[in-house]
mmCIF file of C-alpha atoms in Angstrom:
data_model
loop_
_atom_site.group_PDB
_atom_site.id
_atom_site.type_symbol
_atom_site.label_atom_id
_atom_site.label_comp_id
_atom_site.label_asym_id
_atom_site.label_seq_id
_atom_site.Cartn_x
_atom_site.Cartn_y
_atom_site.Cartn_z
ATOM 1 C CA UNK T 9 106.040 113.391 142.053
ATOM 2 C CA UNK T 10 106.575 115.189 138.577
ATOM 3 C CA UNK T 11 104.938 118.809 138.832
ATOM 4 C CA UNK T 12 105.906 119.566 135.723
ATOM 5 C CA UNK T 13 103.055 118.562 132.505
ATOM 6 C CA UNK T 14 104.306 118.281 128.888
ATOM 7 C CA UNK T 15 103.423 120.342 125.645
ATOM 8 C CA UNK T 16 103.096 119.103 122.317
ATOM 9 C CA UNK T 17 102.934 120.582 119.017
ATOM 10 C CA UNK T 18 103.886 119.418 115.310
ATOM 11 C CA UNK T 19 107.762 121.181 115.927
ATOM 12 C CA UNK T 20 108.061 121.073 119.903
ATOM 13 C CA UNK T 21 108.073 118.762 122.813
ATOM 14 C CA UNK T 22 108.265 120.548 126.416
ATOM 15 C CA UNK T 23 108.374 117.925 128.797
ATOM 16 C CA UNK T 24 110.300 117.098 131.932
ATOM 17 C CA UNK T 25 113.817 115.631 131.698
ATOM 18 C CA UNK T 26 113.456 111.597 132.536
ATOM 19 C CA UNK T 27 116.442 109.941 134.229
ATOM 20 C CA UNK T 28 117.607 108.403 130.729
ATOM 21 C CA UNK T 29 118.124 111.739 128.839
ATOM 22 C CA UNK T 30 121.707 111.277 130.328
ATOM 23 C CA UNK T 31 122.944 109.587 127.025
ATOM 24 C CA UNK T 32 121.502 112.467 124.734
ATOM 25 C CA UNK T 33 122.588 115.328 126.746
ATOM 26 C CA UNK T 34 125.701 114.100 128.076
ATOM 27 C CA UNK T 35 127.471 115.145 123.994
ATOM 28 C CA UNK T 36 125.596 118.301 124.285
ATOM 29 C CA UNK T 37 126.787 119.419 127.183
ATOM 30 C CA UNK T 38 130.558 118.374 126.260
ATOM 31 C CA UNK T 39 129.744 119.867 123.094
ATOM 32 C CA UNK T 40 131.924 123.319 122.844
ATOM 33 C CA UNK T 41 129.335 125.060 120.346
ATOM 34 C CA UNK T 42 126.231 124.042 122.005
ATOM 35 C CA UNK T 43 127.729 124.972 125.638
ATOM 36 C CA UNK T 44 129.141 128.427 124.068
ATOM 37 C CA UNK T 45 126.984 130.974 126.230
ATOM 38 C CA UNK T 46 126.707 128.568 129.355
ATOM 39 C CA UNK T 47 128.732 127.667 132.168
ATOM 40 C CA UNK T 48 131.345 125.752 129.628
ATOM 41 C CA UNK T 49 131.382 122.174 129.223
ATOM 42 C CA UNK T 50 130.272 119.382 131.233
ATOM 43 C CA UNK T 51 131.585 115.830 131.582
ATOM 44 C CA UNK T 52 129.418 112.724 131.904
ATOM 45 C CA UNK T 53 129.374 112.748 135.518
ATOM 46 C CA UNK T 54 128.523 116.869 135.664
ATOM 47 C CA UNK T 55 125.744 116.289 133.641
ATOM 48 C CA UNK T 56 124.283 113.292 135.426
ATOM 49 C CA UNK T 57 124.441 116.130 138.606
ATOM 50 C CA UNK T 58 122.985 118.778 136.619
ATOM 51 C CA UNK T 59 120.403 116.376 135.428
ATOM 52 C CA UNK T 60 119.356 115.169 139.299
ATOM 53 C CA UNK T 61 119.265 118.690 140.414
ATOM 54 C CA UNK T 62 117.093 119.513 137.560
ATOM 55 C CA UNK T 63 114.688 116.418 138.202
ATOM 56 C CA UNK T 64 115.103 117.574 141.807
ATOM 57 C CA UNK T 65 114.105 120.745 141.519
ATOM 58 C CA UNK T 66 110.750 119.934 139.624
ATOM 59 C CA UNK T 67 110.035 117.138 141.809
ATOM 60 C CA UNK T 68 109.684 120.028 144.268
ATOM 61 C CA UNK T 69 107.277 122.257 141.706
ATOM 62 C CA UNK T 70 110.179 124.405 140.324
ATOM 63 C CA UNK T 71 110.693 124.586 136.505
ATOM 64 C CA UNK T 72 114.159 124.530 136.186
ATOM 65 C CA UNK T 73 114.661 123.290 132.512
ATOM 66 C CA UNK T 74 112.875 122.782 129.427
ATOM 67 C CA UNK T 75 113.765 121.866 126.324
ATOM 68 C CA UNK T 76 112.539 121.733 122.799
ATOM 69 C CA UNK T 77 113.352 119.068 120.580
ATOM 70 C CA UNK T 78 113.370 119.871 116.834
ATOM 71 C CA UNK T 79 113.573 116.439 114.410
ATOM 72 C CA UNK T 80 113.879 114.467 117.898
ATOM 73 C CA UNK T 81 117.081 116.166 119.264
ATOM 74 C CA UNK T 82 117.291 118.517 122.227
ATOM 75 C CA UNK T 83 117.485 121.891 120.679
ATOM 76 C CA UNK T 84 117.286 124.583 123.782
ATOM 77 C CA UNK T 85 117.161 124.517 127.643
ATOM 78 C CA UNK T 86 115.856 126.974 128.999
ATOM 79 C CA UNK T 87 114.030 129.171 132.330
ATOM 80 C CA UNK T 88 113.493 129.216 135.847
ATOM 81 C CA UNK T 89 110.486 130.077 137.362
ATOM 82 C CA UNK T 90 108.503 128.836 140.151
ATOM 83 C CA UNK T 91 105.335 127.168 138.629
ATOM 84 C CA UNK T 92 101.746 129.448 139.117
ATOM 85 C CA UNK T 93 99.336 127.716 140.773
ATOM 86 C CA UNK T 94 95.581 128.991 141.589
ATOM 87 C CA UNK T 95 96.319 131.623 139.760
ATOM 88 C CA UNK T 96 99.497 133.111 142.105
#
């Protein structure tokens, strides 16, 4: 079960990660600039892990990770929080 619901506006797309953002994050995350203030960079296979445990993790009603796309790339990933519910 996705927890996690999806925002729209004209300049940003929140939504959950699906299984096949694998082939659009995997360059990011190899990317040295884009992985520059993170944990370094990731190969293929470290991202597919990162991107299970993410899915994981929200499957279970944790936001994990984010991400705004600007002109229909990934721009930012961001957050952890446990999602409010009834108010808590």
């Amino acid at each position: 079960m996705n927890c996690m619901t999806a925002l729209q506006t004209a300049r940003l797309n929140l939504r959950p990660f699906p299984e096949d953002d694998l082939d659009g994050l995997s360059p990011l995350m190899a990317n040295t600039d884009f992985m520059r203030f993170s944990l370094g960079m990731f190969s293929r296979e470290q991202t597919a892990r990162f991107l299970e445990k993410v899915r994981r993790r929200n499957r279970a009603g944790l936001i994990l990770e984010r991400k705004t796309v600007f002109r229909g790339f990934p721009a930012i990933v961001f957050g952890i929080s446990r999602e409010q519910r009834n108010g808590h």
